[in-house]
mmCIF file of C-alpha atoms in Angstrom:
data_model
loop_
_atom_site.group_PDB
_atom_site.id
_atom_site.type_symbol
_atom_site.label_atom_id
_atom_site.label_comp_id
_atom_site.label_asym_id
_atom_site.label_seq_id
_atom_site.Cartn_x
_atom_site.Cartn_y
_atom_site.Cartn_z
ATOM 1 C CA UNK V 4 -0.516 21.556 -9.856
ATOM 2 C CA UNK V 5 2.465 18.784 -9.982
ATOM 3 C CA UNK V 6 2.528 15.980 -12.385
ATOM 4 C CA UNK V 7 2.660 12.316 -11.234
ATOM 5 C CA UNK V 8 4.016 9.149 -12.726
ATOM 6 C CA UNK V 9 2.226 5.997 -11.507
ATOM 7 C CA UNK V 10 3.783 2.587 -12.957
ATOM 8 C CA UNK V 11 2.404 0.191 -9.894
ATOM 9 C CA UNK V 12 -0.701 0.515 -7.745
ATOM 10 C CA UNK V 13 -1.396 4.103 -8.475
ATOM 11 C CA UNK V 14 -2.578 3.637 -12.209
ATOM 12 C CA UNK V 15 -5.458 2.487 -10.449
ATOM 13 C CA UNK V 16 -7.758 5.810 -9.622
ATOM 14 C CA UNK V 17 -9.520 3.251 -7.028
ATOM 15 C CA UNK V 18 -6.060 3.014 -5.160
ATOM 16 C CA UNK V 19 -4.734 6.306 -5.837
ATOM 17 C CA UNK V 20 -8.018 8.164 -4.110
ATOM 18 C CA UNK V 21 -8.053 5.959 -1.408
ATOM 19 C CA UNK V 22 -4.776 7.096 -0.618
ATOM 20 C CA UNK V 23 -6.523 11.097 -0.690
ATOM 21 C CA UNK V 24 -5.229 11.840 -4.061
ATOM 22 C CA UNK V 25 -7.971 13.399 -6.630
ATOM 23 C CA UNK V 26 -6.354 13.688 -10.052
ATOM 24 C CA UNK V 27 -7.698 16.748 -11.894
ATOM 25 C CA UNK V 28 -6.804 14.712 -15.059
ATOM 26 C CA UNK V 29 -5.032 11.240 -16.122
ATOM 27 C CA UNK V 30 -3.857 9.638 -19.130
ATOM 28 C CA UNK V 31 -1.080 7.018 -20.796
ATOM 29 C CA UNK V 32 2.496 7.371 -20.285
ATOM 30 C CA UNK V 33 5.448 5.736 -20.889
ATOM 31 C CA UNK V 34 8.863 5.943 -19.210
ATOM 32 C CA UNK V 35 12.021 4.666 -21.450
ATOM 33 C CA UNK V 36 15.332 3.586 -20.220
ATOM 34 C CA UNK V 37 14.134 2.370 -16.952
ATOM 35 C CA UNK V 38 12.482 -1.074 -16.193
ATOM 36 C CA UNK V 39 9.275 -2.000 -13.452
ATOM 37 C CA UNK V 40 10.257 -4.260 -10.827
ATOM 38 C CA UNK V 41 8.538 -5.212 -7.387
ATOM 39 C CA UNK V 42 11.384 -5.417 -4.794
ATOM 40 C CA UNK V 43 10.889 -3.313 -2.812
ATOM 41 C CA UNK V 44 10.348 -4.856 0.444
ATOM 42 C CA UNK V 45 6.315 -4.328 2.191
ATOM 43 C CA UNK V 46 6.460 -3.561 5.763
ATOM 44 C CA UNK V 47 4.507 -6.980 6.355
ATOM 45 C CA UNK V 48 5.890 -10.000 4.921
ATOM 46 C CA UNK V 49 2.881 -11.293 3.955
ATOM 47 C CA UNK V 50 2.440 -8.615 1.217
ATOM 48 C CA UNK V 51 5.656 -9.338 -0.604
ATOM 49 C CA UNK V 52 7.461 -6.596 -2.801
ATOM 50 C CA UNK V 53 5.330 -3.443 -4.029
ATOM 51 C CA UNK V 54 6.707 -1.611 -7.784
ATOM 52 C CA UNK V 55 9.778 -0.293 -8.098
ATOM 53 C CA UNK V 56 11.241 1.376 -11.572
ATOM 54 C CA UNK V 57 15.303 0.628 -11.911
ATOM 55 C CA UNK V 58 17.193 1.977 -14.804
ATOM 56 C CA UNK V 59 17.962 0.093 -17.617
ATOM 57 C CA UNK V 60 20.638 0.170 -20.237
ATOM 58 C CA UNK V 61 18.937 -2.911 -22.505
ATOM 59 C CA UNK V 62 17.558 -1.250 -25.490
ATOM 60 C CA UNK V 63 14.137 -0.694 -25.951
ATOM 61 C CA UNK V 64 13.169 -1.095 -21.565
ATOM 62 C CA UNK V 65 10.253 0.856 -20.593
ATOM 63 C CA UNK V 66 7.804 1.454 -18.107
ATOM 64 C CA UNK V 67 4.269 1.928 -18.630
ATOM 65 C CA UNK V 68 2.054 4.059 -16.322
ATOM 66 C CA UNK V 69 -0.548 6.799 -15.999
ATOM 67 C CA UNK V 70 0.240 10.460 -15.887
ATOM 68 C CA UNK V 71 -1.768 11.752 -13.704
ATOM 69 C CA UNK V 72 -2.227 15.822 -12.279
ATOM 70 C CA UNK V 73 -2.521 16.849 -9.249
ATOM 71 C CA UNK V 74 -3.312 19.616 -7.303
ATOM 72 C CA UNK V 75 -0.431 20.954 -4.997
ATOM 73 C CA UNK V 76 -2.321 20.192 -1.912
ATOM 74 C CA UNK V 77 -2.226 16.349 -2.937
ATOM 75 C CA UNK V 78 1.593 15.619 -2.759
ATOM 76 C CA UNK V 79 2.028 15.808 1.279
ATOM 77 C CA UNK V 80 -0.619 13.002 1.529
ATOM 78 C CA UNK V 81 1.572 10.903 -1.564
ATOM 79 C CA UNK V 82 4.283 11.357 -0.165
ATOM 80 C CA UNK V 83 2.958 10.264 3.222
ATOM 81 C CA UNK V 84 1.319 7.005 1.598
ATOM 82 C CA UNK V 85 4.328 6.294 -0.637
ATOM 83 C CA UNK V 86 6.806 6.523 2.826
ATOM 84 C CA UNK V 87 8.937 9.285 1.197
ATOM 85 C CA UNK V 88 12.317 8.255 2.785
ATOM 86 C CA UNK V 89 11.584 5.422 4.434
ATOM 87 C CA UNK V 90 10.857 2.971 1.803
ATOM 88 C CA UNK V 91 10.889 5.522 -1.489
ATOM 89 C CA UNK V 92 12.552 8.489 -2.756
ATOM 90 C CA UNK V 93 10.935 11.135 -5.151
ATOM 91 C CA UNK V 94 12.382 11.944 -7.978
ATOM 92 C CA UNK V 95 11.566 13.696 -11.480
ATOM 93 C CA UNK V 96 11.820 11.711 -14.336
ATOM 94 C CA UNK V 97 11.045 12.999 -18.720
ATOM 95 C CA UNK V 98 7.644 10.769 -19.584
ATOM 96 C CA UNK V 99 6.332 10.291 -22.851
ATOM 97 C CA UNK V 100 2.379 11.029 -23.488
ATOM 98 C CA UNK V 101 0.639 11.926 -26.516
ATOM 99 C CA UNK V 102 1.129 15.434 -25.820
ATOM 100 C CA UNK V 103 4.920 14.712 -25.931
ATOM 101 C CA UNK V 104 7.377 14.861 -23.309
ATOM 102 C CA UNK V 105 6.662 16.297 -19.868
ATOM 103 C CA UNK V 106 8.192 15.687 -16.636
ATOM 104 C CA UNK V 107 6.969 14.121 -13.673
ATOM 105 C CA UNK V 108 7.160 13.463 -10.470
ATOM 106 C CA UNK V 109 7.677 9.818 -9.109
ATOM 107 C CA UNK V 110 8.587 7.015 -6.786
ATOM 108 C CA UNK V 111 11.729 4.964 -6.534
ATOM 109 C CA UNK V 112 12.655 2.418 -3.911
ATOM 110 C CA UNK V 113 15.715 3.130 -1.025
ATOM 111 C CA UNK V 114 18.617 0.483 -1.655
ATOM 112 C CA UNK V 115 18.006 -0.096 1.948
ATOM 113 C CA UNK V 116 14.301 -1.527 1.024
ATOM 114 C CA UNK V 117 15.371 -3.324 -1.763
ATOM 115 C CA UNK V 118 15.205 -7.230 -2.048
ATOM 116 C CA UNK V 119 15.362 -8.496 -5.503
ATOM 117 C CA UNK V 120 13.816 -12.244 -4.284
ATOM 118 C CA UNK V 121 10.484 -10.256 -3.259
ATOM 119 C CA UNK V 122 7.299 -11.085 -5.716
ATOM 120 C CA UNK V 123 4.021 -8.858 -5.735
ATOM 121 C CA UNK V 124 1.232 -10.350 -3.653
ATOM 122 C CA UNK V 125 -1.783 -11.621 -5.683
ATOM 123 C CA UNK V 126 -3.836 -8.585 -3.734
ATOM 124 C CA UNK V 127 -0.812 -5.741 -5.362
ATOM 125 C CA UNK V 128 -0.761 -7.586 -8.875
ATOM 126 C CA UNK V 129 -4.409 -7.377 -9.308
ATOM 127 C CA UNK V 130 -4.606 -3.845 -8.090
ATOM 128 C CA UNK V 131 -1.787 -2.742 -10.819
ATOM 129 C CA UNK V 132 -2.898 -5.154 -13.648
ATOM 130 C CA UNK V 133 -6.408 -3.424 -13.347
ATOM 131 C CA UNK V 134 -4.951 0.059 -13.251
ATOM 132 C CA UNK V 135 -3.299 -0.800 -15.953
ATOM 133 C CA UNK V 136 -6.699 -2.558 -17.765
ATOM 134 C CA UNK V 137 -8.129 1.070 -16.809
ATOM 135 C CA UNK V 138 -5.678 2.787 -18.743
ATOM 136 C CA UNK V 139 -5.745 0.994 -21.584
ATOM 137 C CA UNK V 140 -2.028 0.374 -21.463
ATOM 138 C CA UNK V 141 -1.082 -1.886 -24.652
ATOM 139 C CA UNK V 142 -1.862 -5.729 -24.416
ATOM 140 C CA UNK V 143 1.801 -6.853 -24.518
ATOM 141 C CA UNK V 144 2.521 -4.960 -21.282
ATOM 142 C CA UNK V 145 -0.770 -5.886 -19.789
ATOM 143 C CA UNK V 146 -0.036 -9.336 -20.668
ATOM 144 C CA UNK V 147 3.369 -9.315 -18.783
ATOM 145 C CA UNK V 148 1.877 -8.263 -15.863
ATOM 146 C CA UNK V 149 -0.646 -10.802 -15.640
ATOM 147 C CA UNK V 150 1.567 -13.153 -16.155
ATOM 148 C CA UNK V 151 4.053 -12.207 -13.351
ATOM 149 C CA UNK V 152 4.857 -14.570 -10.581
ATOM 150 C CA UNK V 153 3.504 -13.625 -7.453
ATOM 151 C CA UNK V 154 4.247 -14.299 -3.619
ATOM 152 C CA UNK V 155 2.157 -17.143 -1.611
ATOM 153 C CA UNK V 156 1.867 -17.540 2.009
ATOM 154 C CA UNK V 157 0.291 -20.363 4.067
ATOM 155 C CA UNK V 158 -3.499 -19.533 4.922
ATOM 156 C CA UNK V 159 -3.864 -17.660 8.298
ATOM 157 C CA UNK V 160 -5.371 -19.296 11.653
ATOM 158 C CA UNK V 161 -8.169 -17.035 13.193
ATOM 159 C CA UNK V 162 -6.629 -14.751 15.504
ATOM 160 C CA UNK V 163 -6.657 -15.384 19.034
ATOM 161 C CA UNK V 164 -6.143 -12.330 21.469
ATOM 162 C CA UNK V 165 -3.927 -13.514 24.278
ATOM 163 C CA UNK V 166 -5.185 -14.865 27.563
ATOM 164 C CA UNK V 167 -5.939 -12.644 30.283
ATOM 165 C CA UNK V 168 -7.506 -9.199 31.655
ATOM 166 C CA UNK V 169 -6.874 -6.282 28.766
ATOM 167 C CA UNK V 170 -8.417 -2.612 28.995
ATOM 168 C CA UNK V 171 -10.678 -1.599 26.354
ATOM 169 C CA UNK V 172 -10.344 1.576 24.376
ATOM 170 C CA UNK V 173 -12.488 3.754 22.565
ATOM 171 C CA UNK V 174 -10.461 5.787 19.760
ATOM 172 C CA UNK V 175 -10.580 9.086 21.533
ATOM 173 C CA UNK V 176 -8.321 6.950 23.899
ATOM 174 C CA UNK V 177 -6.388 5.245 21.499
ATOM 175 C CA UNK V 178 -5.099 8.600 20.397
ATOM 176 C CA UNK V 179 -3.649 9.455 23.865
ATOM 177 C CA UNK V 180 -0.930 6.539 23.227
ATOM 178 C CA UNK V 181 0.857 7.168 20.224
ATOM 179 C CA UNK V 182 3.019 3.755 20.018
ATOM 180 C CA UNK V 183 -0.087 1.969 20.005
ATOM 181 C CA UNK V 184 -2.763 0.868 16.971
ATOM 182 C CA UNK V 185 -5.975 -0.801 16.476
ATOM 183 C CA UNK V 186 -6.880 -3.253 13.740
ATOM 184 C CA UNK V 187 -10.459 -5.071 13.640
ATOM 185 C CA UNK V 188 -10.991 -4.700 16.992
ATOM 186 C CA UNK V 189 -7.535 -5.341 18.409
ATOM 187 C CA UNK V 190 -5.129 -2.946 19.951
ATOM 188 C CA UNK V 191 -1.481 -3.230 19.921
ATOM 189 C CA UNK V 192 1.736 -1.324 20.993
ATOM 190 C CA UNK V 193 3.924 -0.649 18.179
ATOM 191 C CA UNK V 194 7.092 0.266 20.882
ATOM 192 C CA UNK V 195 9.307 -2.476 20.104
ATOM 193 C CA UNK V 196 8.652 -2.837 16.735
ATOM 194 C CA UNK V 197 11.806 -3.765 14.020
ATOM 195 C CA UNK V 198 13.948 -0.696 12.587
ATOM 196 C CA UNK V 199 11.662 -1.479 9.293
ATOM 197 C CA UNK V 200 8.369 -0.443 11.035
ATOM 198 C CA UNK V 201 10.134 3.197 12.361
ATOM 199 C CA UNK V 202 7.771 5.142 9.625
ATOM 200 C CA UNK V 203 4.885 3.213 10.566
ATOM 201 C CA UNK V 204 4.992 4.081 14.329
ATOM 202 C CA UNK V 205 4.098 7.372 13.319
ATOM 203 C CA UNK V 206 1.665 6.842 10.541
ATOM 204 C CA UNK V 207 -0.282 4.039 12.019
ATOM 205 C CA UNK V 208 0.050 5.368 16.034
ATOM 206 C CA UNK V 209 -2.926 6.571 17.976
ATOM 207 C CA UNK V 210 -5.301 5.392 15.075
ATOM 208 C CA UNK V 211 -7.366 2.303 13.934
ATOM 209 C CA UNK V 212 -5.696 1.054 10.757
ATOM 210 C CA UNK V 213 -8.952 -1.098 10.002
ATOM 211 C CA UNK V 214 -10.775 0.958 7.327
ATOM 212 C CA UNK V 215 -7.424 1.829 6.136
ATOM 213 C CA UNK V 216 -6.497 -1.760 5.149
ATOM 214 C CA UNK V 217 -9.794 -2.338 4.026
ATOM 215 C CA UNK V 218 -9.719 -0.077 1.126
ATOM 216 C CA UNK V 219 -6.203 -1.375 0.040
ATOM 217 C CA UNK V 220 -7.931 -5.086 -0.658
ATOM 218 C CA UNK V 221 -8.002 -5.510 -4.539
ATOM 219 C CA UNK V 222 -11.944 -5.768 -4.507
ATOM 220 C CA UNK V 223 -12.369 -2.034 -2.908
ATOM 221 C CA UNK V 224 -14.251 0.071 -4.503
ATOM 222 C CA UNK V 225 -13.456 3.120 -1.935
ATOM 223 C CA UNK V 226 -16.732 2.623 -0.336
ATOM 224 C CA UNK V 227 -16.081 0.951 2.325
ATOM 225 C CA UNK V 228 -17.107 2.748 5.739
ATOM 226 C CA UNK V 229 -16.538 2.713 9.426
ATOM 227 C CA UNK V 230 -20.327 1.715 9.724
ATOM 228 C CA UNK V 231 -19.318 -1.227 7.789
ATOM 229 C CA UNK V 232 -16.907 -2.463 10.537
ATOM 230 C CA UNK V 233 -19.342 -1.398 13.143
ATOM 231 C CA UNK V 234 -22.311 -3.647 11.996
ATOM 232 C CA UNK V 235 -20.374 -6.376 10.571
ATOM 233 C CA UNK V 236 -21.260 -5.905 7.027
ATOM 234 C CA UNK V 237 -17.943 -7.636 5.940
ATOM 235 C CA UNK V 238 -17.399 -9.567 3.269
ATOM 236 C CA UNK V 239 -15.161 -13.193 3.715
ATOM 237 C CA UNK V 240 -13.197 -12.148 1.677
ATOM 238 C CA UNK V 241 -12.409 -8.729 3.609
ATOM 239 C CA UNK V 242 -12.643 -10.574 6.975
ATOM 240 C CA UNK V 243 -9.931 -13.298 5.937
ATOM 241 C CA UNK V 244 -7.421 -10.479 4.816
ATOM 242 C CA UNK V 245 -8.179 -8.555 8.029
ATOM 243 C CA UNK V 246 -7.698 -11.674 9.815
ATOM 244 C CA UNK V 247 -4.057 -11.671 7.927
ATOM 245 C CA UNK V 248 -3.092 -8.668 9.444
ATOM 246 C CA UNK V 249 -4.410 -9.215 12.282
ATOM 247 C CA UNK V 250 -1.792 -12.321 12.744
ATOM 248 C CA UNK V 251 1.039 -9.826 10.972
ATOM 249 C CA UNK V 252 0.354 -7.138 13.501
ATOM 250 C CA UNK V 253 0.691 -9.868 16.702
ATOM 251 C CA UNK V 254 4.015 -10.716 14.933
ATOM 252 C CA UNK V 255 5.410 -7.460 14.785
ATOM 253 C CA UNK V 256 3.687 -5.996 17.836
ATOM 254 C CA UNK V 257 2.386 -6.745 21.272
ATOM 255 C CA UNK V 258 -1.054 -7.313 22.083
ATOM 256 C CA UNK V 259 -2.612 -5.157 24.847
ATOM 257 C CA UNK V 260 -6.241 -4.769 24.637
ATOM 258 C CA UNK V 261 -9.259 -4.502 22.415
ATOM 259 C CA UNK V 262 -11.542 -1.678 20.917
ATOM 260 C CA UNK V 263 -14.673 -0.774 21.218
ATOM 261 C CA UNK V 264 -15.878 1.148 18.158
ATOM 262 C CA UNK V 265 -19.261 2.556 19.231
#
């Protein structure tokens, strides 16, 4: 078993299990000396900066979170969702519960991921402000957070595939290219992607990233499915912030084909 600090979107048990991380048990802690930001950079601009924890030498700084424990088999798949060293580092910081002081594990953002202009999307601030509700962190912190400034973007234009003749895959041959990914029905090739989206080649390639977005949108409830996607049972709401990413992705990659599902 390991012991976790989450200060941003994993307070929320909703967020931390969709991300395949069962805590065995999770309560109230509080980190002092260090402050919670949200600069570090997302790998799609449209997302903003995720949390961050800097240290602070202002008296009285402190970050809330949840304390939550793990079993060993669960920090591989963290570390994989939290981009251990390409985005974060781990390190182990002295927490505060009402069992006293343990240490933890947590998550702190690479200086080369770090832009201090970059504001939480409305999507990440809701996520961590209901963690945080969940927790029952204390109302002056909550009340912070909800009142944090948050990034905007212009609203999206339905996505358009390109013009012209495209193959089709099924996923058992999406797998066979592993610079390539799906999303909502669209397949793209992840080759010449920016030095930023070097992790993602390898956690996104050869899959379809659809159900995996899906359960990151602030109103999952982890039960979203691949039937879902199949039969269109999609909410707007989920079908606008597909149709996000779906723009984001033909920014970042190239378009060359579509999936079939069935």
């Amino acid at each position: 078993m390991f012991r976790y600090f989450g200060y941003g979107s994993n307070m929320s048990l909703t967020a931390l299990r969709a991300k395949g991380v069962e805590p065995l048990a999770s309560r109230r802690a509080e980190l002092y000396g260090w402050r919670l930001r949200f600069n570090v950079q997302h790998f799609f601009r449209h997302e903003g900066g995720v949390g961050n924890i800097e240290r602070s030498e202002v008296p009285g700084d402190r970050v809330l979170g949840v304390l939550h424990e793990c079993p060993d088999d669960a920090l591989s798949p963290l570390d994989a969702m939290e981009a251990l060293g390409h985005g974060y580092d781990r390190i182990t910081v002295d927490v505060e519960t009402d069992g006293g002081r343990v240490s933890a594990l947590t998550y702190v953002g690479m200086p080369e991921f770090i832009d201090d202009r970059c504001l939480p999307s409305r999507r990440y601030l809701n996520i961590v402000v209901d963690g945080a509700r969940q927790a029952g962190l204390d109302t002056g912190y909550l009340g912070d957070l909800m009142a944090q400034a948050v990034h905007r973007t212009d609203p999206y234009p339905p996505f358009v595939p390109p013009s012209g003749d495209h193959p089709v895959f099924d996923t058992a041959a999406l797998a066979q290219f592993p610079a390539y990914t799906s999303l909502y029905g669209a397949v793209f090739d992840m080759s010449d992607a920016r030095p930023l989206h070097e992790y993602l080649k390898g956690f996104f390639g050869g899959r379809d990233m659809t159900l995996f977005h899906l359960k990151r949108l602030d109103t999952s409830d982890g039960t979203e499915s691949m039937d879902d996607i199949l039969h269109g049972r999609l909410s707007e709401a989920q079908r606008d912030y597909l149709n996000g990413y779906l723009n984001e992705y033909a920014r970042e990659y190239r378009y060359v084909g579509r999936i079939d599902y069935r």
